[in-house]
Short mmCIF file of C-alpha atoms in Angstrom, two decimals:
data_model
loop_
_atom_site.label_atom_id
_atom_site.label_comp_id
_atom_site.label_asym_id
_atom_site.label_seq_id
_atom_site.Cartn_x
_atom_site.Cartn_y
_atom_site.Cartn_z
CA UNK A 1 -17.02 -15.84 -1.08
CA UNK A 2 -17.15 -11.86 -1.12
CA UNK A 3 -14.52 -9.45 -2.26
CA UNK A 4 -13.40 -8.86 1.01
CA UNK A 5 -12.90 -12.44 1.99
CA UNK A 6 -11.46 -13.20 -1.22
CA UNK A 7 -8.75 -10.19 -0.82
CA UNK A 8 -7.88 -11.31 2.73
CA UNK A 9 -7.69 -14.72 1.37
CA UNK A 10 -4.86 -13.73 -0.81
CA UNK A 11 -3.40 -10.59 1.74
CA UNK A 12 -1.01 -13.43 3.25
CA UNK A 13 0.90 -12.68 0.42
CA UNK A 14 3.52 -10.39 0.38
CA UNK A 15 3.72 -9.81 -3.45
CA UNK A 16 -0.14 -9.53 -3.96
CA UNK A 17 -0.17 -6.89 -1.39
CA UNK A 18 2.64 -4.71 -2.67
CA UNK A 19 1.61 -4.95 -6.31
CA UNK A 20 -2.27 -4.13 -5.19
CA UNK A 21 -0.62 -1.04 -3.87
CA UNK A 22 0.41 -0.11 -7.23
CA UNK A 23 -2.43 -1.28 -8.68
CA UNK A 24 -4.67 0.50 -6.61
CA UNK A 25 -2.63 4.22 -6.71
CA UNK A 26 -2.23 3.80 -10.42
CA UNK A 27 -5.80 3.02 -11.59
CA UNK A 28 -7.05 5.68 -8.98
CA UNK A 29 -5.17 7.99 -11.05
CA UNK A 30 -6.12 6.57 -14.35
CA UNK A 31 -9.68 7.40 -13.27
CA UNK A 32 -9.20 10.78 -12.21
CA UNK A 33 -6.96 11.40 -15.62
CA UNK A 34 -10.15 9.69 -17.65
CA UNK A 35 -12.54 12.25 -16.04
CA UNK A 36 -10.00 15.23 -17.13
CA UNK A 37 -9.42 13.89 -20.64
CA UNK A 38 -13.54 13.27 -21.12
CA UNK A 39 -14.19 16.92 -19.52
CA UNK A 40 -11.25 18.79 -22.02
CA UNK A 41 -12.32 16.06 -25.32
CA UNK A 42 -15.93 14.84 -25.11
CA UNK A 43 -18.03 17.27 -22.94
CA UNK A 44 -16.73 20.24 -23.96
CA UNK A 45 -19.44 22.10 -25.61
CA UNK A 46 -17.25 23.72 -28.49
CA UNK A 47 -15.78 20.14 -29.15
CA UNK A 48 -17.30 16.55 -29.81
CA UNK A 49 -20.85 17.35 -30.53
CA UNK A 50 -21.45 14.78 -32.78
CA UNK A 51 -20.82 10.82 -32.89
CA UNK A 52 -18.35 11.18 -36.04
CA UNK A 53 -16.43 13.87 -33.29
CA UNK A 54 -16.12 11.52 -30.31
CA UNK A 55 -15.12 8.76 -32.64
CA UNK A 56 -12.06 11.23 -33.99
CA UNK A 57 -10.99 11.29 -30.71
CA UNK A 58 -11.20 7.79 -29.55
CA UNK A 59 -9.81 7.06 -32.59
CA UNK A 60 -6.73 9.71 -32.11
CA UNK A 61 -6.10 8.38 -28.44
CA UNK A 62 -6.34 4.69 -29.08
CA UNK A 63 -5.55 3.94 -32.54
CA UNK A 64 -2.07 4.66 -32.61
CA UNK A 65 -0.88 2.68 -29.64
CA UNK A 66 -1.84 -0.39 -31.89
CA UNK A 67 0.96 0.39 -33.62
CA UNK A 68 3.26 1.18 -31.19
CA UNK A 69 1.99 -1.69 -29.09
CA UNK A 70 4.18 -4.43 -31.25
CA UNK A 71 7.12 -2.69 -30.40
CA UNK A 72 6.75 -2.33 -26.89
CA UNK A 73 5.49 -5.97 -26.02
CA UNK A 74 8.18 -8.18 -26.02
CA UNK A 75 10.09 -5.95 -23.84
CA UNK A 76 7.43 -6.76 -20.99
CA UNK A 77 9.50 -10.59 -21.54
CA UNK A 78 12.84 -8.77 -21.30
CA UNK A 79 13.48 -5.64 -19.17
CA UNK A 80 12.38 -5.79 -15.35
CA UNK A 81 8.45 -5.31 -14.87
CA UNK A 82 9.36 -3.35 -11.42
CA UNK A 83 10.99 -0.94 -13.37
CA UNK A 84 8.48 -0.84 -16.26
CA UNK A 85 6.00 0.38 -12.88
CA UNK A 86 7.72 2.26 -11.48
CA UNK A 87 9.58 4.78 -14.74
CA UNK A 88 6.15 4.50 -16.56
CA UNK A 89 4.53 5.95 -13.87
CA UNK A 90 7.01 8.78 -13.83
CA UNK A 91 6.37 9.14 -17.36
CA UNK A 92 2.65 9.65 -16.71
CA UNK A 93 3.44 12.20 -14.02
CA UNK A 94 5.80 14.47 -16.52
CA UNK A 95 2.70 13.86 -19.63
CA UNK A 96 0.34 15.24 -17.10
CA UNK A 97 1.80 18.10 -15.98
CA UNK A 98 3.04 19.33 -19.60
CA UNK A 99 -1.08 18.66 -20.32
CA UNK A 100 -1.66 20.76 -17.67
CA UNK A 101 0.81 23.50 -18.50
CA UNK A 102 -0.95 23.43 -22.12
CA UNK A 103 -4.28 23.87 -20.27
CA UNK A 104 -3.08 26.94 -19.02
CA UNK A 105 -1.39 28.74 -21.99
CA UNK A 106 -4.70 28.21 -24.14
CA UNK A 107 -2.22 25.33 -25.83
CA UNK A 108 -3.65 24.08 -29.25
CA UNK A 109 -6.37 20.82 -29.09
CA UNK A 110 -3.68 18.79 -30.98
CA UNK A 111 -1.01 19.38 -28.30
CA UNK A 112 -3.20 17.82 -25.96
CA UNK A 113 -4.23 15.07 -27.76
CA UNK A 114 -0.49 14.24 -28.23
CA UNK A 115 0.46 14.20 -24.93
CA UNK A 116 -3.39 12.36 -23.77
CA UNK A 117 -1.57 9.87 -26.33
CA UNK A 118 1.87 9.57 -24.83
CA UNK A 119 0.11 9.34 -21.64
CA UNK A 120 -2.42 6.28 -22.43
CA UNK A 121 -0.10 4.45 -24.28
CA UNK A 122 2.27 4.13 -21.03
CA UNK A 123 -1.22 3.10 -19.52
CA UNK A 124 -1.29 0.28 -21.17
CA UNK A 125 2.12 -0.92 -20.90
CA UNK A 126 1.76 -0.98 -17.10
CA UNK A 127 -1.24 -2.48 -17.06
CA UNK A 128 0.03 -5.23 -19.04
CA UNK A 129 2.95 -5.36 -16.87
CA UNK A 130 0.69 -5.94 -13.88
CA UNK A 131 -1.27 -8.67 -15.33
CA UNK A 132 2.21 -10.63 -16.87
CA UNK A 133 3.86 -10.42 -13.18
CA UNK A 134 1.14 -11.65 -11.56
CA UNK A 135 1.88 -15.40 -11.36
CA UNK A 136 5.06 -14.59 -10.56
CA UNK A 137 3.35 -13.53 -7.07
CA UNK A 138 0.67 -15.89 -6.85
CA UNK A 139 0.29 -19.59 -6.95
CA UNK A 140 -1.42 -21.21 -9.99
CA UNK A 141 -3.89 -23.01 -7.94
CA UNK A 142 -4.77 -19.17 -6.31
CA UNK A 143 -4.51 -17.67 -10.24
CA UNK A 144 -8.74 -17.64 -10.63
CA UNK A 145 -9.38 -15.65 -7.13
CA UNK A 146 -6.18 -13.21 -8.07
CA UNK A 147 -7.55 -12.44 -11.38
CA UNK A 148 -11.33 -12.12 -9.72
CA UNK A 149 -10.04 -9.76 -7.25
CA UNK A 150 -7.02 -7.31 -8.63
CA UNK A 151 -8.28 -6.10 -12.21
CA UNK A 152 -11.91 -5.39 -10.00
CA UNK A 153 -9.80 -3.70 -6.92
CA UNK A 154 -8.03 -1.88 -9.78
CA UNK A 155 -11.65 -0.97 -11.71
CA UNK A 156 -13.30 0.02 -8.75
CA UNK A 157 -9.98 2.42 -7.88
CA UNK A 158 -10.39 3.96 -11.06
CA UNK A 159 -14.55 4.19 -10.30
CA UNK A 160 -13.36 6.09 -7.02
CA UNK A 161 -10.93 8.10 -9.05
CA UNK A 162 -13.30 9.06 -11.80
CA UNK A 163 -15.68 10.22 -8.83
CA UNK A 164 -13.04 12.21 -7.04
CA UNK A 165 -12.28 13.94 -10.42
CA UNK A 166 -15.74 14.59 -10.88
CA UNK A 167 -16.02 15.95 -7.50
CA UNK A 168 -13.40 17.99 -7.50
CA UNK A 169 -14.38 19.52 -10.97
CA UNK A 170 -17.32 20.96 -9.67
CA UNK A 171 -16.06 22.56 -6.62
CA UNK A 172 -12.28 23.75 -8.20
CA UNK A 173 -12.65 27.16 -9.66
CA UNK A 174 -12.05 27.42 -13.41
CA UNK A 175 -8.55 28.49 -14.19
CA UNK A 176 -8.90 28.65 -17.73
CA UNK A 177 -11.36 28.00 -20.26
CA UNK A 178 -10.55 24.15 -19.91
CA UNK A 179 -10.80 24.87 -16.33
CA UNK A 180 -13.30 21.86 -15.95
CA UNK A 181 -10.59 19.53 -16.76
CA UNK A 182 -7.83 21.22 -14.65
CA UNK A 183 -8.49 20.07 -11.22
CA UNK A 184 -9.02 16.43 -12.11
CA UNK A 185 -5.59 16.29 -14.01
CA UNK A 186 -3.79 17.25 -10.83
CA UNK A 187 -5.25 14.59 -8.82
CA UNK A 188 -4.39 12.09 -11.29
CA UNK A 189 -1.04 13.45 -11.33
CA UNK A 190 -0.45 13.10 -7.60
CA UNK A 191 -1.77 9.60 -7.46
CA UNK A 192 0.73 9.04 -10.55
CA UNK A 193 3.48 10.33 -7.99
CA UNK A 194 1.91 7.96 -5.43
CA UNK A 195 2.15 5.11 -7.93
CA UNK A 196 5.93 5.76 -8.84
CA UNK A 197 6.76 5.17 -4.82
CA UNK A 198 4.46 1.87 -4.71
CA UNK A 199 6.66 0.03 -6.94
CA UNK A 200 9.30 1.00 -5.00
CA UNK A 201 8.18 -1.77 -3.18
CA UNK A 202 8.46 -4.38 -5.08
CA UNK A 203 11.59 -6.20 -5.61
CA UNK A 204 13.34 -5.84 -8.91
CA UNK A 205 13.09 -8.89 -10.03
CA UNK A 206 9.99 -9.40 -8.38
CA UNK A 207 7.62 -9.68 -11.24
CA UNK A 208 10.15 -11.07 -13.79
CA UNK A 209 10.69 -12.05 -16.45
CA UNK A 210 12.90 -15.09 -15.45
CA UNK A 211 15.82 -14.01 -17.95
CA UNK A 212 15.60 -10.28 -18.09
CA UNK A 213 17.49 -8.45 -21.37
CA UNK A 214 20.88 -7.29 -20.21
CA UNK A 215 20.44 -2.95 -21.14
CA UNK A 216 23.62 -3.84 -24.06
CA UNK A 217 21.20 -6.21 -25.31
CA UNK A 218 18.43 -3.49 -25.95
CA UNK A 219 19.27 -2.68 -29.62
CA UNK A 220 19.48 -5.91 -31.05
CA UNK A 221 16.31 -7.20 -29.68
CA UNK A 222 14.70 -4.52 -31.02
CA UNK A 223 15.54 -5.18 -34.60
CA UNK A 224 14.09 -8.85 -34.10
CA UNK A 225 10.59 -7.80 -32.34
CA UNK A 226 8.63 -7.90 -35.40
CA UNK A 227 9.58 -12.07 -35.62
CA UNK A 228 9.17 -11.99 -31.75
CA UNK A 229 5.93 -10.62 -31.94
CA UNK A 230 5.11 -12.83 -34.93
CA UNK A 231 6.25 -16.24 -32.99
CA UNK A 232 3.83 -15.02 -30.07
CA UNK A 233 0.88 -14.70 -32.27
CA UNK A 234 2.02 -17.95 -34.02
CA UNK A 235 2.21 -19.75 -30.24
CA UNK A 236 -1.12 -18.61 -29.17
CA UNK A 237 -2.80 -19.62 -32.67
CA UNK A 238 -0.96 -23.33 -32.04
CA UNK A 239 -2.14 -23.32 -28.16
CA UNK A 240 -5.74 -22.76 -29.24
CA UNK A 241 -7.57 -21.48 -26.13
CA UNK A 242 -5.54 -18.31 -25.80
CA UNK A 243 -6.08 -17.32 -28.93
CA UNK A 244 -10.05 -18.12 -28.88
CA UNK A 245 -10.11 -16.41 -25.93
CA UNK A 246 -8.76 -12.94 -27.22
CA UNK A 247 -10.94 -13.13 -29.56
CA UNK A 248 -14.29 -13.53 -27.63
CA UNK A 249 -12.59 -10.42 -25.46
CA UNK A 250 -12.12 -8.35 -28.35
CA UNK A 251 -16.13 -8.64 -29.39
CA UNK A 252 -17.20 -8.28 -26.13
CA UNK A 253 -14.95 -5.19 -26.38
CA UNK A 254 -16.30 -3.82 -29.61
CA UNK A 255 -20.15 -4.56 -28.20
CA UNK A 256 -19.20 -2.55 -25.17
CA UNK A 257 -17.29 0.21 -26.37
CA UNK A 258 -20.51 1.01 -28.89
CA UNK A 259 -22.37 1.04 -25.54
CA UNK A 260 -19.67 3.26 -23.69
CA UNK A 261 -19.87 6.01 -26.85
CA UNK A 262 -23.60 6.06 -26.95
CA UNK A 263 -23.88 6.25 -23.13
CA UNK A 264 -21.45 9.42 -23.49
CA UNK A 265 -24.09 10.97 -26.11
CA UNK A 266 -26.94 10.11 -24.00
CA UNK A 267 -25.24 11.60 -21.41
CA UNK A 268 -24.87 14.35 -22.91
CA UNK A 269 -28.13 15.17 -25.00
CA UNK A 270 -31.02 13.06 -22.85
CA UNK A 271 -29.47 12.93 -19.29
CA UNK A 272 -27.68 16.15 -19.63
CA UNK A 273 -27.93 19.76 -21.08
CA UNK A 274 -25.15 19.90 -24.05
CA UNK A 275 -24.94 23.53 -23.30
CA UNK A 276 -23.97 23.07 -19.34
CA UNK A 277 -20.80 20.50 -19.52
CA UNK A 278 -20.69 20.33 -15.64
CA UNK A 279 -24.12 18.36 -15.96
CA UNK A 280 -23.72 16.47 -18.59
CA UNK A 281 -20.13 14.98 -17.01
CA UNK A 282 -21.94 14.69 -13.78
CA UNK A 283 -24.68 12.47 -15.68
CA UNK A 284 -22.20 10.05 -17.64
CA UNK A 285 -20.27 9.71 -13.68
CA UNK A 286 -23.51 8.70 -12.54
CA UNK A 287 -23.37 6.19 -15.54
CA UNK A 288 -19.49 5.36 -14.84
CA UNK A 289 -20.93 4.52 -11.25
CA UNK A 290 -23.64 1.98 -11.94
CA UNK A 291 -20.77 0.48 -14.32
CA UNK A 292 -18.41 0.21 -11.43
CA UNK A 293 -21.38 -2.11 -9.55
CA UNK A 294 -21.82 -4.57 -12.09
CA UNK A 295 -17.88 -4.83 -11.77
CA UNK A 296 -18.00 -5.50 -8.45
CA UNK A 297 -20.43 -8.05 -9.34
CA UNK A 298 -18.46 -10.02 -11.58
CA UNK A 299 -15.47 -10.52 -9.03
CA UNK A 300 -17.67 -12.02 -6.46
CA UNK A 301 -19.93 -14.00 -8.72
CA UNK A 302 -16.86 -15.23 -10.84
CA UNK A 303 -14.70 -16.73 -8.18
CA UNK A 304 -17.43 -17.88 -6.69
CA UNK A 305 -18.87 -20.45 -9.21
CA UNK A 306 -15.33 -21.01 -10.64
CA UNK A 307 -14.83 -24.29 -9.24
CA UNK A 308 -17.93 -25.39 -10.16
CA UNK A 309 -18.26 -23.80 -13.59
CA UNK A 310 -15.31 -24.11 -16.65
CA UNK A 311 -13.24 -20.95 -17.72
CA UNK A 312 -15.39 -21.28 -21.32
CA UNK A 313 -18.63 -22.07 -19.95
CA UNK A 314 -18.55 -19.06 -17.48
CA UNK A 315 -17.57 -16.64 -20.85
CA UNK A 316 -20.74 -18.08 -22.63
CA UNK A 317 -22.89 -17.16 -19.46
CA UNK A 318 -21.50 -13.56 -19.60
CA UNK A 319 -22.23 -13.23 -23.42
CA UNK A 320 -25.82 -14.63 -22.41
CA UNK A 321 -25.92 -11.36 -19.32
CA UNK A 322 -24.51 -9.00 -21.77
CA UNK A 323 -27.16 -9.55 -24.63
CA UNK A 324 -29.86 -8.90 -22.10
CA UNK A 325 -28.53 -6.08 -20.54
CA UNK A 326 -28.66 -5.01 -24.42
CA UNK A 327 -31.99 -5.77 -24.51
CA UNK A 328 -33.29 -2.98 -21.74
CA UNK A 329 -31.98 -0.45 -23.54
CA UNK A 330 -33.19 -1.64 -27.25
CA UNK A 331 -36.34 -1.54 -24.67
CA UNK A 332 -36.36 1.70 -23.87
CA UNK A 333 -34.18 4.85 -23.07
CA UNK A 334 -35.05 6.04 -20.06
CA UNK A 335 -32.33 6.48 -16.96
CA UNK A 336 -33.51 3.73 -15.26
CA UNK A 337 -32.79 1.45 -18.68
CA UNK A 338 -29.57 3.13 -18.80
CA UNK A 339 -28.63 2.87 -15.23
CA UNK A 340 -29.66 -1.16 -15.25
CA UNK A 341 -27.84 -1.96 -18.16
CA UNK A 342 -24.78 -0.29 -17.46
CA UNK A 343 -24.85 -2.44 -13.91
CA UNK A 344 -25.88 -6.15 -16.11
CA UNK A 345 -23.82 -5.54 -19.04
CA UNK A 346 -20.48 -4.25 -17.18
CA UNK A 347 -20.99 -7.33 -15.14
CA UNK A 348 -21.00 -9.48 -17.98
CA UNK A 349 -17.95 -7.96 -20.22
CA UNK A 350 -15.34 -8.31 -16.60
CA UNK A 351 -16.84 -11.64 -15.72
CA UNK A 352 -16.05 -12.50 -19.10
CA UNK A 353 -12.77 -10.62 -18.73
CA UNK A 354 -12.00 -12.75 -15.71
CA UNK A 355 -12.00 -15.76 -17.26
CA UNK A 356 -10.17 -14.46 -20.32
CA UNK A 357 -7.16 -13.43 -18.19
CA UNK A 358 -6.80 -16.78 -16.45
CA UNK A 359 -6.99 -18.56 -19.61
CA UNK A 360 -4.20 -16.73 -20.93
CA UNK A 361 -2.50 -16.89 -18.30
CA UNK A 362 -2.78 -20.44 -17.44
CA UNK A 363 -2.19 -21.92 -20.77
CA UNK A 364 0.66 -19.14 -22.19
CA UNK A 365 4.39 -20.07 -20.47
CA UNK A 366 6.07 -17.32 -18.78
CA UNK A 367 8.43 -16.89 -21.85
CA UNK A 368 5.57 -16.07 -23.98
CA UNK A 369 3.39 -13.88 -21.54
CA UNK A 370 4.22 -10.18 -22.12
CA UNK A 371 3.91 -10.43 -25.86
CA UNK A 372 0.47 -12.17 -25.08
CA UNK A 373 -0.96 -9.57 -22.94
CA UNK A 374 0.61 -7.43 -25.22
CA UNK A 375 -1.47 -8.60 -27.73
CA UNK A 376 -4.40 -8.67 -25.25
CA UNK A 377 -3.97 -4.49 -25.35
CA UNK A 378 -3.70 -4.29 -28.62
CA UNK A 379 -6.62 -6.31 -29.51
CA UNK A 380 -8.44 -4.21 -26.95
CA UNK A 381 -7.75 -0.80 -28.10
CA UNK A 382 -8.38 -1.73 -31.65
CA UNK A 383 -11.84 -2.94 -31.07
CA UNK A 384 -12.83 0.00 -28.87
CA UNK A 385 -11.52 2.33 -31.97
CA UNK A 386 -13.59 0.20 -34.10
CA UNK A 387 -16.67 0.29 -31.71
CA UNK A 388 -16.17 4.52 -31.84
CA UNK A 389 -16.48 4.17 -35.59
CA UNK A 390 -19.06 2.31 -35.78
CA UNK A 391 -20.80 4.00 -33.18
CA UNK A 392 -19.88 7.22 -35.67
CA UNK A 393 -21.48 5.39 -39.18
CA UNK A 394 -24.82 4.54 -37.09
CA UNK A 395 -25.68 6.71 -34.22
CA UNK A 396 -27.96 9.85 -34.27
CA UNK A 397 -26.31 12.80 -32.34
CA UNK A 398 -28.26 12.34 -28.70
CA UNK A 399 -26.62 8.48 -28.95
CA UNK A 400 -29.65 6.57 -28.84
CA UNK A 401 -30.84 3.84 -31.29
CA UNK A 402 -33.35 1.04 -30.71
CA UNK A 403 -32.65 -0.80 -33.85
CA UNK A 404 -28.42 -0.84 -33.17
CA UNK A 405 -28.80 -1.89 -29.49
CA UNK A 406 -31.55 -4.32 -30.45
CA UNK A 407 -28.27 -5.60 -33.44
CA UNK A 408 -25.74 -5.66 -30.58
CA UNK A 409 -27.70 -7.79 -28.27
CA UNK A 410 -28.49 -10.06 -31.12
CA UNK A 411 -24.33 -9.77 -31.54
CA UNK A 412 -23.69 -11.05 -28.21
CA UNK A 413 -25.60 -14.32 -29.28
CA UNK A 414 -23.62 -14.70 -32.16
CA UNK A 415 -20.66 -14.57 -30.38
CA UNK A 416 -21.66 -17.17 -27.81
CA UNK A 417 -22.61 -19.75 -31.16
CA UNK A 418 -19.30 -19.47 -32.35
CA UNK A 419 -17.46 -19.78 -29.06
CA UNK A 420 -19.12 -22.44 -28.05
CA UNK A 421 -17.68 -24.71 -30.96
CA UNK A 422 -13.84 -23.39 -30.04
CA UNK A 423 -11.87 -25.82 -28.32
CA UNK A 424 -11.79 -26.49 -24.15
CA UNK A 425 -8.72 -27.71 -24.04
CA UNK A 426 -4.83 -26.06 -24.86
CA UNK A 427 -2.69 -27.82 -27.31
CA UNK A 428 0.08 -29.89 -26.29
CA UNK A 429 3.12 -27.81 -27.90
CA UNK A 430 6.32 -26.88 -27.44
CA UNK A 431 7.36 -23.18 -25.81
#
């Protein structure tokens, strides 16, 4: 089956439609906010000019949500996920415009990576909102196909975004000296807007939880999310699969993100002139592009051969793809290298993604499902930080080195070996 037939498979369905609306408004925005943040943090040629630089940032951005991300989890079990869309995308709209307003007073770099912050964080509370209510909208037997075809609707949004922004940086006058990062932030604040009305379409109680937290409730839940968020991670250990599974995600992550920060250098010193930012952002969109192919990829390949292939089996395939997708560019550097493995490996890492979703999902009860896709983000952000300092430690400054992509490649074997020995089947437990 294609995309397309897959989506219109599922369109009968009134809750899959409204929350792809969402989905789709607010990762078209994420991608146009990306391309702003990446023009004002990594290609400006006064900032970032070094590995150890980008990593700072990633590091500034991401790092801090892990902690912040315990905290904010079990919520996703308690308060209303319709409401969680639709005030956290109001909360995005309000971060970007005060990023904006700081564009335009000359505000200080640390101001903006505050509010970038504030702004990413929220990010990743919806998007584990979206992936938590989903079963609440889809039956289980249709949970495969759903995961196949929203998270890939939602990456290829963000691909469109990202090439709006880039568009529309070139051809928007500068209006400051950040004025490359301007015009994309305003397009990721309308589609913000956009977003806030989509879940205005879903019903409150749409996406659960079952047993929301009555608002008096609020305080004294949060003094017991620390044990909360300690009984999830207990559960998922005890289930087995789930927790297996987050953890072949979070290397695939970390072997991935060292590919996204080199890809950003190469960008910038082989593909692109350092000195011209406009060319070196086009270069890592053309990059961003290719990536959003092997994407597509994965969600027709992976529902496709999911009833013939197990969850587990499918993940070792996709560690197989992704270590020679490594292998072009411990090969060579060249664009076309580039270009190729950007397509194979991003197919790989969301094929593998696919399957790591529905195996959370399928074998975590609804009780338990925010803090575990809580977790998920967490887990996620942690080993892209630790892929940006790594990528720091090891890479020259134009973001190329045979030896380390020849070392991740041999990585995504390693991976396989041990995830091949973890267990097929959940454990029989109590919620």
């Amino acid at each position: 089956m294609s995309l397309a037939s897959d989506v219109r498979a599922l369109w009968h369905l009134a809750g899959f439609r409204r929350l792809t609306y969402q989905r789709l408004l607010s990762q078209g925005g994420d991608g146009m906010f990306q391309v702003g943040i990446a023009a004002a943090f990594f290609f400006d040629p006064t900032t970032a000019t070094s590995p150890e630089a980008i990593a700072t940032g990633f590091a500034v951005l991401l790092a801090p949500f892990t902690v912040v991300g315990p905290f904010v989890g079990p919520l996703i079990d308690r308060w209303k996920r319709q409401r969680i869309l639709l005030f956290g995308n109001l909360v995005r709209l309000v971060m970007v415009g005060a990023i904006v307003a700081a564009l335009l007073a000359d505000g200080p770099l640390w101001s903006l990576y505050v509010l970038a912050l504030l702004a990413l964080s929220v990010n990743r509370f919806l998007l584990a909102s979206m992936t938590a209510g989903l079963p609440r909208v889809v039956p289980t037997d249709e949970l495969l196909t759903a995961n196949a075809v929203l998270p890939t609707l939602g990456t290829i949004a963000a691909a469109v975004g990202g090439a709006v922004g880039g568009v529309v940086t070139f051809v928007a006058p500068q209006v400051s000296d950040a004025g490359l990062a301007f015009a994309a932030l305003v397009g990721a604040g309308i589609a913000f807007g956009g977003a806030s009305w989509a879940a205005t379409l879903l019903g409150r109680d749409e996406l659960g939880p079952a047993h929301p937290l009555a608002s008096g409730e609020v305080g004294e839940r949060l003094r017991a999310l620390v044990r909360e968020l300690g009984d999830g991670i207990g559960y998922l250990y005890r289930r087995r699969t789930p927790f297996h599974a987050l953890g072949v995600m979070s290397a695939q992550r970390l072997l991935y993100g060292l590919m996204f920060v080199a890809s950003i250098l190469i960008s910038r010193s082989v593909l692109g002139d350092p000195d011209r930012p406009e060319q070196a952002l086009g270069a890592f969109s053309l990059v961003v592009g290719f990536a959003a192919v092997g994407f597509g990829l994965a969600a027709v390949l992976t529902p496709m051969l999911g009833a013939r292939v197990e969850r587990q089996t499918w993940i070792l395939w996709c560690l197989g793809v992704g270590a020679a997708g490594q292998v072009l560019l411990a090969i060579s550097s060249a664009p076309w290298a580039l270009l190729a493995a950007a397509v194979i490996v991003s197919c790989a890492v969301q094929g593998g993604k696919i399957a790591v979703d529905t195996i959370v999902q399928r074998d975590t009860v609804d009780e338990y499902r925010g803090r575990a896709f809580t977790l998920y983000d967490m887990v996620y952000n942690v080993a892209f930080v630790g892929a940006a300092v790594i990528a720091g430690l090891t890479l020259p400054d134009d973001g190329y080195s045979r030896t380390l992509m020849l070392v991740v490649a041999l990585a995504y074997g390693a991976v396989a070996l041990v995830y091949a020995r973890a267990p097929r089947q959940a454990a029989s437990i109590g919620a």
